[in-house]
mmCIF file of C-alpha atoms in Angstrom:
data_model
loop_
_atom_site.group_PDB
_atom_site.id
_atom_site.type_symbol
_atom_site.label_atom_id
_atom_site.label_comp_id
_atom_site.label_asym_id
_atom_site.label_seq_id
_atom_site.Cartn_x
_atom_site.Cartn_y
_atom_site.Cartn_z
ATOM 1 C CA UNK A 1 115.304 100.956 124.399
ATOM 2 C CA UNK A 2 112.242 99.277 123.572
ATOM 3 C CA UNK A 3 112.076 97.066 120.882
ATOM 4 C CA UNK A 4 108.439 97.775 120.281
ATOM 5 C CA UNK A 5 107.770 99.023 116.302
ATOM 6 C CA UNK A 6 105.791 102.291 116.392
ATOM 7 C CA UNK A 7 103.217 104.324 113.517
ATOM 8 C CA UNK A 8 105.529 105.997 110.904
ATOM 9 C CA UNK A 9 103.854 108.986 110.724
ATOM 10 C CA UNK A 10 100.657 110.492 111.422
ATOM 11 C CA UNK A 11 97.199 109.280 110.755
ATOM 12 C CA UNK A 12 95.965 110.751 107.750
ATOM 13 C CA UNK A 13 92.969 110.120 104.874
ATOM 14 C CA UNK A 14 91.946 106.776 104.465
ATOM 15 C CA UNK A 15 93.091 105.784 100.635
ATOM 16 C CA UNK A 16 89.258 105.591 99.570
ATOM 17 C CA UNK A 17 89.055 109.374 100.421
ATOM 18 C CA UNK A 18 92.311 110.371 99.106
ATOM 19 C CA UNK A 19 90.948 108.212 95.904
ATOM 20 C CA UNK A 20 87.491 110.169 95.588
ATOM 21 C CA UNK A 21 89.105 113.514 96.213
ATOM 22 C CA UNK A 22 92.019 113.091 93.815
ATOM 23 C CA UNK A 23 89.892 111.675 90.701
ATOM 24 C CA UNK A 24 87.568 114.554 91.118
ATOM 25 C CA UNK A 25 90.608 117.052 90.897
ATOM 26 C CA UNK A 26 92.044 115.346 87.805
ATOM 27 C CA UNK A 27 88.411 115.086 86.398
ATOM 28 C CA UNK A 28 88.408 119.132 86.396
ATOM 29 C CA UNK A 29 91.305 119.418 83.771
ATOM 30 C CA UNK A 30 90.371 115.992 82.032
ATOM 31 C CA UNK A 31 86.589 116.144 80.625
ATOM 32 C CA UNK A 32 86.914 112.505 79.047
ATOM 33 C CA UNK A 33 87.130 110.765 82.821
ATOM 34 C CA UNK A 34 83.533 108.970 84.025
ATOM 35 C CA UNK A 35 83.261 107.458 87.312
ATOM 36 C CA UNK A 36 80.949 104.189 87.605
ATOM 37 C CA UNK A 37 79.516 103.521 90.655
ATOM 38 C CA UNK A 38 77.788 100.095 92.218
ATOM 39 C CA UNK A 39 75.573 102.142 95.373
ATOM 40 C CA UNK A 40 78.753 102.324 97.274
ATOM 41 C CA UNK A 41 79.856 106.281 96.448
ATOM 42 C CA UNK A 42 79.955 106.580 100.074
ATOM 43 C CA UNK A 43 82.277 104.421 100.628
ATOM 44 C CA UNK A 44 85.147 104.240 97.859
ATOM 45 C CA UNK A 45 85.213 108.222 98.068
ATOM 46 C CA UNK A 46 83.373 108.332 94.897
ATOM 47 C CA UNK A 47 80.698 110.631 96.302
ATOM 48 C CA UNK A 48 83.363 113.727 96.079
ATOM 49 C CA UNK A 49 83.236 112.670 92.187
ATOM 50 C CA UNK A 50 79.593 113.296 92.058
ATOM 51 C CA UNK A 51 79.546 116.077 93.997
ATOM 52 C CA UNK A 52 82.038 117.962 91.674
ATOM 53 C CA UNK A 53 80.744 116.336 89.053
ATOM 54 C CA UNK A 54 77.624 114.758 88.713
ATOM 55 C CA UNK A 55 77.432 115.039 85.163
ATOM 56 C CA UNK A 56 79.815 112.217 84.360
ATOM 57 C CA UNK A 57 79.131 109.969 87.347
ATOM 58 C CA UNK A 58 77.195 106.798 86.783
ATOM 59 C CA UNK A 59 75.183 105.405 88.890
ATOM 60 C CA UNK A 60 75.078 101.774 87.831
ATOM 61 C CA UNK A 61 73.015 99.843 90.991
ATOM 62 C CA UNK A 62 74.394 96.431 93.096
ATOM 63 C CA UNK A 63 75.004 95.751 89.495
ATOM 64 C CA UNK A 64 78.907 95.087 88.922
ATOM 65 C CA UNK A 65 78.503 92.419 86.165
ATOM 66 C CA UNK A 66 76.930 95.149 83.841
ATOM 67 C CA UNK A 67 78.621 98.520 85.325
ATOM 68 C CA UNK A 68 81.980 96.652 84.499
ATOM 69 C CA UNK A 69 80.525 95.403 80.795
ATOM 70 C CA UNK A 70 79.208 99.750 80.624
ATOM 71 C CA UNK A 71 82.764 100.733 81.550
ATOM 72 C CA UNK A 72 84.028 99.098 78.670
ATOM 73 C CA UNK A 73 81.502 99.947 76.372
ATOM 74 C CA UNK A 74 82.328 103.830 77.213
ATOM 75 C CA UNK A 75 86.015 103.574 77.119
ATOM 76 C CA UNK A 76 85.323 101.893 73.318
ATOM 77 C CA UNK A 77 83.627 105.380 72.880
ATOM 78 C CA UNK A 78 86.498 107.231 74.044
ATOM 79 C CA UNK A 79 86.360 107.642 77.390
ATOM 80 C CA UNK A 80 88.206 107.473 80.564
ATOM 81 C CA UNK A 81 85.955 105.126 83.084
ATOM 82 C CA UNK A 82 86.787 104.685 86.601
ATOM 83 C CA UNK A 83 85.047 101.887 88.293
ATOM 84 C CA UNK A 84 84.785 102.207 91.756
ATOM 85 C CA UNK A 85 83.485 99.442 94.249
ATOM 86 C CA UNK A 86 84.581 97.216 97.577
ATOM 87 C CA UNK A 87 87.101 94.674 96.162
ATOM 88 C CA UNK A 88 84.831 91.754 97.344
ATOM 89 C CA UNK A 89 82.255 92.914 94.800
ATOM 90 C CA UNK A 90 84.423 93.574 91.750
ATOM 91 C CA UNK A 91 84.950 89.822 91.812
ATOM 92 C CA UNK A 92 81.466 89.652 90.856
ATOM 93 C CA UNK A 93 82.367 91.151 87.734
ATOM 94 C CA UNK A 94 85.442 88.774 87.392
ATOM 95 C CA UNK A 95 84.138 87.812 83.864
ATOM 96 C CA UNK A 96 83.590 91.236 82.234
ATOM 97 C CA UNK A 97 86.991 91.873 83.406
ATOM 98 C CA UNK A 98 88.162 89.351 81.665
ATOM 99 C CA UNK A 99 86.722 89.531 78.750
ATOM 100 C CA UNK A 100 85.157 93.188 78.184
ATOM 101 C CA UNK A 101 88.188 94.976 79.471
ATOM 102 C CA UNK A 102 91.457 92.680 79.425
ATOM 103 C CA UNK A 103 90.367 90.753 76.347
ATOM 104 C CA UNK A 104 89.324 93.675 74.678
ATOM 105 C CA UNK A 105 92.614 95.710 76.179
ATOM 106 C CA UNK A 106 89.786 98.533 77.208
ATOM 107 C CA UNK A 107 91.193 101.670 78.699
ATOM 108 C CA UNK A 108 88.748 100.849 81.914
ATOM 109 C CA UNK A 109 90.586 101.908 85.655
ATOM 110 C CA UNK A 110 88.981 99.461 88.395
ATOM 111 C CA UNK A 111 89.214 101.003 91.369
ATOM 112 C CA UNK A 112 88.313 98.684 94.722
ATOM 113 C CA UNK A 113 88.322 100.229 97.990
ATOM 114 C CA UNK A 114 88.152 97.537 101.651
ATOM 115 C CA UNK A 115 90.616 95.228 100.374
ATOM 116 C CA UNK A 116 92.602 92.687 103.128
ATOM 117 C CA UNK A 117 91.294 92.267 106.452
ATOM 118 C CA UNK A 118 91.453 96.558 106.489
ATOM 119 C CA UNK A 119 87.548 95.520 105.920
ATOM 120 C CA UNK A 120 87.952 94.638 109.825
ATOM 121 C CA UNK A 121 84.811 94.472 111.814
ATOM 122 C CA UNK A 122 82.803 93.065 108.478
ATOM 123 C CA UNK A 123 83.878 89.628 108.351
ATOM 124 C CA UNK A 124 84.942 87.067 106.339
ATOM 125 C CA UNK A 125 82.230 87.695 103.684
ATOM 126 C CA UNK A 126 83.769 91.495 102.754
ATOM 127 C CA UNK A 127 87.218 90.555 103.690
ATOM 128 C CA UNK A 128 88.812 90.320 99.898
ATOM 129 C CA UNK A 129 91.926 88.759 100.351
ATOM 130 C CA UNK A 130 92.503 87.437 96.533
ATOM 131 C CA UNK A 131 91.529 90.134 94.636
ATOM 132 C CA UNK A 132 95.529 90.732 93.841
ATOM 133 C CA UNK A 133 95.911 86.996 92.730
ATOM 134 C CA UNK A 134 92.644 87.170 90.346
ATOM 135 C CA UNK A 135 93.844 90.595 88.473
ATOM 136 C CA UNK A 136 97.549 90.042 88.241
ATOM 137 C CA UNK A 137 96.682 86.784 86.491
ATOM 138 C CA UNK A 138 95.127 88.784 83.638
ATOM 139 C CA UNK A 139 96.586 89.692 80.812
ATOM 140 C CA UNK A 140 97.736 92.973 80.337
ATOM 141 C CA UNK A 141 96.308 94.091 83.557
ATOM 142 C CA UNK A 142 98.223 96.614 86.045
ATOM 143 C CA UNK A 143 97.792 95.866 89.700
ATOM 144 C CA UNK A 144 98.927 99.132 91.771
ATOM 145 C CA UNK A 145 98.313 99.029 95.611
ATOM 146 C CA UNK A 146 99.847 102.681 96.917
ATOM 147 C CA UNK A 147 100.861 102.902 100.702
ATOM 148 C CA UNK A 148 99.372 106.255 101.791
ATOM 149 C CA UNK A 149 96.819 108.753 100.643
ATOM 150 C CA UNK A 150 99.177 111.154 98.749
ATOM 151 C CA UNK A 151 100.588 108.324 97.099
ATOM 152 C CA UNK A 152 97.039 107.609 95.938
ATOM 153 C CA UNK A 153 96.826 110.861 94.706
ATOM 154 C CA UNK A 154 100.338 110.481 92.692
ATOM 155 C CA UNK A 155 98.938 106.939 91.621
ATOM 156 C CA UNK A 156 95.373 108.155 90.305
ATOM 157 C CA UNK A 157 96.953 110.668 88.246
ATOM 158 C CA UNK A 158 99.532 107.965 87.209
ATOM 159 C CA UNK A 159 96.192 106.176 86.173
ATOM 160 C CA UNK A 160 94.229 108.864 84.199
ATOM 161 C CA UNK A 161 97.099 109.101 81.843
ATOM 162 C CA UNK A 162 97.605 105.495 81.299
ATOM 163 C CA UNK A 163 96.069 103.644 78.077
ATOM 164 C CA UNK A 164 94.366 100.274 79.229
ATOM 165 C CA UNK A 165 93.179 98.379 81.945
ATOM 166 C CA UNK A 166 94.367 98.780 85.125
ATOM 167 C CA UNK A 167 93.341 97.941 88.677
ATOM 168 C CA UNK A 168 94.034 99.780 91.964
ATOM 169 C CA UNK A 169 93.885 98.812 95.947
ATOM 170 C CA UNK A 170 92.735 101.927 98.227
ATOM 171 C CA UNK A 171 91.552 101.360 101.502
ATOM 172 C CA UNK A 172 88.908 101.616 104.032
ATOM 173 C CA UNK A 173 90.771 102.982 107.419
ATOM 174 C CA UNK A 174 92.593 106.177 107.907
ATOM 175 C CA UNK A 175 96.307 105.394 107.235
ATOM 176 C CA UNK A 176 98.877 106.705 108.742
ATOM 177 C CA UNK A 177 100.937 108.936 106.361
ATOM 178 C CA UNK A 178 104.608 107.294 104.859
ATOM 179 C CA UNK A 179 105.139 110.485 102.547
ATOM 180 C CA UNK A 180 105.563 113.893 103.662
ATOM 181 C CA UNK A 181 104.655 115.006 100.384
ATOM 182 C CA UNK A 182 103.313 113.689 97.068
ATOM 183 C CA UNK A 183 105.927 111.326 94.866
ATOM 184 C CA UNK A 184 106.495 110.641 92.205
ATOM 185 C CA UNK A 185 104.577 107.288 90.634
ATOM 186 C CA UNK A 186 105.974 105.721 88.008
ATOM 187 C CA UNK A 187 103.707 101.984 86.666
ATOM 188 C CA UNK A 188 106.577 99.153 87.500
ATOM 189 C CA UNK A 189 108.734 100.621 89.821
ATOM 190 C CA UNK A 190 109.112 100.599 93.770
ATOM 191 C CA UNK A 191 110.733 102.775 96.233
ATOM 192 C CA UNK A 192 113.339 102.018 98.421
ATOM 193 C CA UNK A 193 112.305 103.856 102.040
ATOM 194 C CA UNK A 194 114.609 102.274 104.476
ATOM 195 C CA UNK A 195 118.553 101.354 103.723
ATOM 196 C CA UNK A 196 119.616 98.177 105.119
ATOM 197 C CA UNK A 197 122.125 95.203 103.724
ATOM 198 C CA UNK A 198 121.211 92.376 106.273
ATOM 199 C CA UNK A 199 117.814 91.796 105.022
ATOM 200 C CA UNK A 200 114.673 92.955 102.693
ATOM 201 C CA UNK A 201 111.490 94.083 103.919
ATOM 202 C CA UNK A 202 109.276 94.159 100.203
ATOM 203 C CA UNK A 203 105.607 95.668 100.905
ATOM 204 C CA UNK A 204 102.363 97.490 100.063
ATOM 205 C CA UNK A 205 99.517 98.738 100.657
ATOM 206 C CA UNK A 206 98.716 99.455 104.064
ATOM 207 C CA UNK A 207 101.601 96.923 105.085
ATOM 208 C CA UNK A 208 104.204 99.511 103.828
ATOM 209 C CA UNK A 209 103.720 101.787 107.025
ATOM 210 C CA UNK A 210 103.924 98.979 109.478
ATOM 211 C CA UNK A 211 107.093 97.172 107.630
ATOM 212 C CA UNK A 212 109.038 100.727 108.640
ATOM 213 C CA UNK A 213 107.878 100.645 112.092
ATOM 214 C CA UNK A 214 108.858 96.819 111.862
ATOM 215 C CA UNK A 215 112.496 98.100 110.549
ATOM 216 C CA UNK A 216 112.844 100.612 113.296
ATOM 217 C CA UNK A 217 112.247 98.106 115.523
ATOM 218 C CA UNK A 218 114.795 95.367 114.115
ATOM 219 C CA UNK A 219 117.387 98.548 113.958
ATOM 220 C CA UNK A 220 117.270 98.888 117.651
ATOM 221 C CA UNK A 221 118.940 95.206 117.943
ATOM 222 C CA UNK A 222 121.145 95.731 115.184
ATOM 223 C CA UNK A 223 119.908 93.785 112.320
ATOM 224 C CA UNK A 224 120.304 96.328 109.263
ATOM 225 C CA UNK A 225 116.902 96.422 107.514
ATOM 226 C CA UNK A 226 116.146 97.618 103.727
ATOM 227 C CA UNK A 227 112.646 98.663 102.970
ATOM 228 C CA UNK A 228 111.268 98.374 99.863
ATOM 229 C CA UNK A 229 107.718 99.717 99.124
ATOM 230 C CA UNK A 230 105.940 97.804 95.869
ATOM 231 C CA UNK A 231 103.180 100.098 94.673
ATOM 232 C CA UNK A 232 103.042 98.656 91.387
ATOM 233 C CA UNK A 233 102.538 94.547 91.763
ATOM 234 C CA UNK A 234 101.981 94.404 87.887
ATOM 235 C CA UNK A 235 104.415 95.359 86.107
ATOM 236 C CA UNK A 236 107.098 94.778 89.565
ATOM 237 C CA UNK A 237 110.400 96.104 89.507
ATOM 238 C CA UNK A 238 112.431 92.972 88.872
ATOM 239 C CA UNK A 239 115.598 95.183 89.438
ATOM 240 C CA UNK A 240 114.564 96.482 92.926
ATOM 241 C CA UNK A 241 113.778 93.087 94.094
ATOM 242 C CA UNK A 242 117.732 91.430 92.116
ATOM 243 C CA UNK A 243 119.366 93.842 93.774
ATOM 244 C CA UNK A 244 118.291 93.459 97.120
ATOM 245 C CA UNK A 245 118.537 89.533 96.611
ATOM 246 C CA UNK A 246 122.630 90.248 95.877
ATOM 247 C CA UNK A 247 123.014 92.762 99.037
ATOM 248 C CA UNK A 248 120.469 91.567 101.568
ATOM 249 C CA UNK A 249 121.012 88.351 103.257
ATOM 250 C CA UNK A 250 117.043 87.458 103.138
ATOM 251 C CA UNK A 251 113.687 88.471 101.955
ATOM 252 C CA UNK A 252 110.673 89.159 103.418
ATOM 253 C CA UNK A 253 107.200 90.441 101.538
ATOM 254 C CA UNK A 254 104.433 91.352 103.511
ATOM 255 C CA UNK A 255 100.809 92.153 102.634
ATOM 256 C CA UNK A 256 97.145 92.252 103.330
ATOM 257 C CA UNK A 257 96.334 89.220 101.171
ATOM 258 C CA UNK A 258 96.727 85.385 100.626
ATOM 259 C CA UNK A 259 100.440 84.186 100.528
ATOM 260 C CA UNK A 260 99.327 82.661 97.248
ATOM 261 C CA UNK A 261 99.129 85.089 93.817
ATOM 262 C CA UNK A 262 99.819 88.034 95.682
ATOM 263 C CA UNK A 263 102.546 90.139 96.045
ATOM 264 C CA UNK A 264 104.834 87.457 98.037
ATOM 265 C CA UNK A 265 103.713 85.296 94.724
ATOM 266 C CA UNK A 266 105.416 87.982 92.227
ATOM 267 C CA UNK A 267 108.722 88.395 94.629
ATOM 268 C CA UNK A 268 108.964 84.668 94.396
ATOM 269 C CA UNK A 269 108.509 84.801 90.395
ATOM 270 C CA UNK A 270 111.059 87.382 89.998
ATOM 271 C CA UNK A 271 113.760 85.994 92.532
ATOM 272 C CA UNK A 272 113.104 82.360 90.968
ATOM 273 C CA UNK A 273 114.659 83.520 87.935
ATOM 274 C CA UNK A 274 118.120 84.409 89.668
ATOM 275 C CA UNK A 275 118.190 82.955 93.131
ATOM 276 C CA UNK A 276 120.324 84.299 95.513
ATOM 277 C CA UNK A 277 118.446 84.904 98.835
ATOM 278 C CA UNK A 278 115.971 82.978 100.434
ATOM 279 C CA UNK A 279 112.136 84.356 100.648
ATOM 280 C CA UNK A 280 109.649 84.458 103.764
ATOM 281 C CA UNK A 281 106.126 85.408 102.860
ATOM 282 C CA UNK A 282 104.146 86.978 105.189
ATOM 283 C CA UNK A 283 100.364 87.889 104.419
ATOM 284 C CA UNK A 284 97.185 85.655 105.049
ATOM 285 C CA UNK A 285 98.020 81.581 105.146
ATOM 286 C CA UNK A 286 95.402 80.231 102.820
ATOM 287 C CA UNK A 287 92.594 80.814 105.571
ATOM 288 C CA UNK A 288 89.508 82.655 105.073
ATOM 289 C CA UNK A 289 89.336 85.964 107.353
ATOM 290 C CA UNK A 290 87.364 86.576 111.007
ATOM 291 C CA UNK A 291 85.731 89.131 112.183
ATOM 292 C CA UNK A 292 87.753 92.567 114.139
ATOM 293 C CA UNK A 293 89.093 95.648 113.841
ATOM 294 C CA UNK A 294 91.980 95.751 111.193
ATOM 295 C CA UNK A 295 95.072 96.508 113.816
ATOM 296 C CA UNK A 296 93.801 93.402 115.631
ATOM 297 C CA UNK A 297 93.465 91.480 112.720
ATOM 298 C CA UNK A 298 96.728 92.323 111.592
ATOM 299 C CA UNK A 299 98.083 91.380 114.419
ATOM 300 C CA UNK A 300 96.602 88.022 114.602
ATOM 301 C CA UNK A 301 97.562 86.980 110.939
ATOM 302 C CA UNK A 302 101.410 88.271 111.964
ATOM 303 C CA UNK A 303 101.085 91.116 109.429
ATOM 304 C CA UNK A 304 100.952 94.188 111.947
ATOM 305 C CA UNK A 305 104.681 95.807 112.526
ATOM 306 C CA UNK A 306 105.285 93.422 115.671
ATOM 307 C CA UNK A 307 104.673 90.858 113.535
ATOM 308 C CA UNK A 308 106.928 92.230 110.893
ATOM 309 C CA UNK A 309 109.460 92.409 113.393
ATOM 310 C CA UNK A 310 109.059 88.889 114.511
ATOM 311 C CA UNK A 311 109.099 87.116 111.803
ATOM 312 C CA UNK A 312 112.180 89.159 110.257
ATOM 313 C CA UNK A 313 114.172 88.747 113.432
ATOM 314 C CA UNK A 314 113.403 85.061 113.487
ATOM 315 C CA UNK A 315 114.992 84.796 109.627
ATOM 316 C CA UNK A 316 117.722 86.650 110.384
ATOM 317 C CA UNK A 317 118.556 84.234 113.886
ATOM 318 C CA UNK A 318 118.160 81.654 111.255
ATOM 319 C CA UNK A 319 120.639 82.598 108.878
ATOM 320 C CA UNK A 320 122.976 83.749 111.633
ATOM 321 C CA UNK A 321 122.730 80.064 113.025
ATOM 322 C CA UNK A 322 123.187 78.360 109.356
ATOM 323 C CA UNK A 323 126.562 80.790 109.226
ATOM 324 C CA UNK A 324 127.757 79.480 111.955
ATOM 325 C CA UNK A 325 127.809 75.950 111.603
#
């Protein structure tokens, strides 16, 4: 049998679609909602808001610094704003976030589509790859990064009935489907997909679908492999992440971002304050993205399922070795 991971399910919306089409549903039943935009509608799904309706869509400009700092002056009048941008350019408006919507505890969503090296073929320049590290440091502010475009869905309702600041990962490539129907989303908790008790596979994003491929994969030899997908980075589920430190022999997160402040970063917090497995983080390592298409890319920073599989099987040869001496 090969040993070769393989796609979970079938490819499906990209998250920035499943994004656009899902606020414009919960927009019909929820007249308070505004979406912001930065000239991008095309390409964080945003247009299918202003299609539906273009009434409460804002067209701001390559402006981010003042649709951010107009966000939070609407949501101080009551309404629901949804910002919607590429990751790399919310940064720009890294200051307003700060202190117009965190520092102010605003009830502003930031939504930023082509996170990670999904960006792919655009480079360095567009490849965001601390955007995680820069929100989860505010605070007050929820991080969410869902796996799959129904999740999205679940996530952006999730969103429109939370009361402050929040900020969400979709995703600029179609995305092969982990769900076969919509779950249920719940801010600060993650979902255990695969049972295992030799070791812990913790992801999101668009990592989720590739760490169950990886799993498959490390089955096939016979090394037992839990699963957890971690939608919500901010607040985590510090129980998910004890509990598979006490029945999993080893950890592994894996995402489309920087090793540092990401999700790896929040595992590490959590497990530092009752040790009892050791950690491998697997994501970018502190280098500034290339140039390619995302599965390649993924594939050369060790994040695509092979890698997954690699890396875990390596840890778990490791620990096999340590046992036995």
């Amino acid at each position: 049998m090969s040993n070769t991971p393989t796609l979970v399910g079938q490819q499906s919306d990209s998250l920035r679609e499943a994004f656009g089409i899902a606020i414009a549903k919960v927009a019909d039943n929820d007249p308070q909602i505004i979406v912001l935009d930065a000239d991008v509608a095309g390409g964080t799904g945003a247009h299918n808001f202003r299609s539906s309706h273009p009434d409460r869509f804002v067209q701001c400009g390559i402006a981010e610094q003042n649709m951010v700092s107009v966000a939070a002056g609407m949501a101080h009048s009551g309404f629901k704003p949804f910002v919607t941008t590429f990751a790399v350019f919310m940064l720009r408006g890294l200051e307003q976030i700060r202190l117009s919507v965190a520092y102010s505890n605003k009830n502003v969503k930031l939504i930023a589509s082509h996170p990670g090296l999904d960006v792919g073929p655009d480079g360095a320049s567009a490849q965001c790859l601390e955007d995680i590290a820069c929100m989860r440091s505010l605070p007050g502010m929820v991080v969410l990064s869902p796996c799959d475009a129904l999740e999205v869905e679940a996530a952006t309702k999730a969103l429109a009935n939370y009361d402050g600041p929040a900020y969400m990962r979709t995703g600029r490539s179609p995305c092969p489907s982990v769900y076969v129907s919509e779950p249920e989303f719940v801010i600060g908790k993650g979902k255990v997909l695969n049972s295992g008790d030799d070791i812990t596979l913790i992801s999101c994003g668009v990592t989720t679908h590739r760490a169950l491929s990886a799993a498959k994969a490390l089955e096939d030899i016979g090394i037992s492999t839990r699963v957890i997908h971690m939608p919500s980075i901010k607040p985590i589920d510090k129980e998910l992440i004890w509990q598979a430190s006490l029945e999993t022999k080893a950890i592994i997160s894996c995402e489309d971002h920087n090793i540092y402040g990401g999700l790896g970063s929040a595992v590490a917090e959590v497990l530092s304050q009752r040790p009892n497995a050791p950690l491998t983080r697997l994501g970018v390592n502190d280098v500034i993205g290339c140039s390619g298409e995302p599965d390649e890319l993924a594939a050369k920073y060790g994040i695509d399922a092979d890698g997954i599989f690699k890396s875990a099987k390596s840890v778990y040869e490791e620990l096999l070795s340590h046992n036995d001496k």
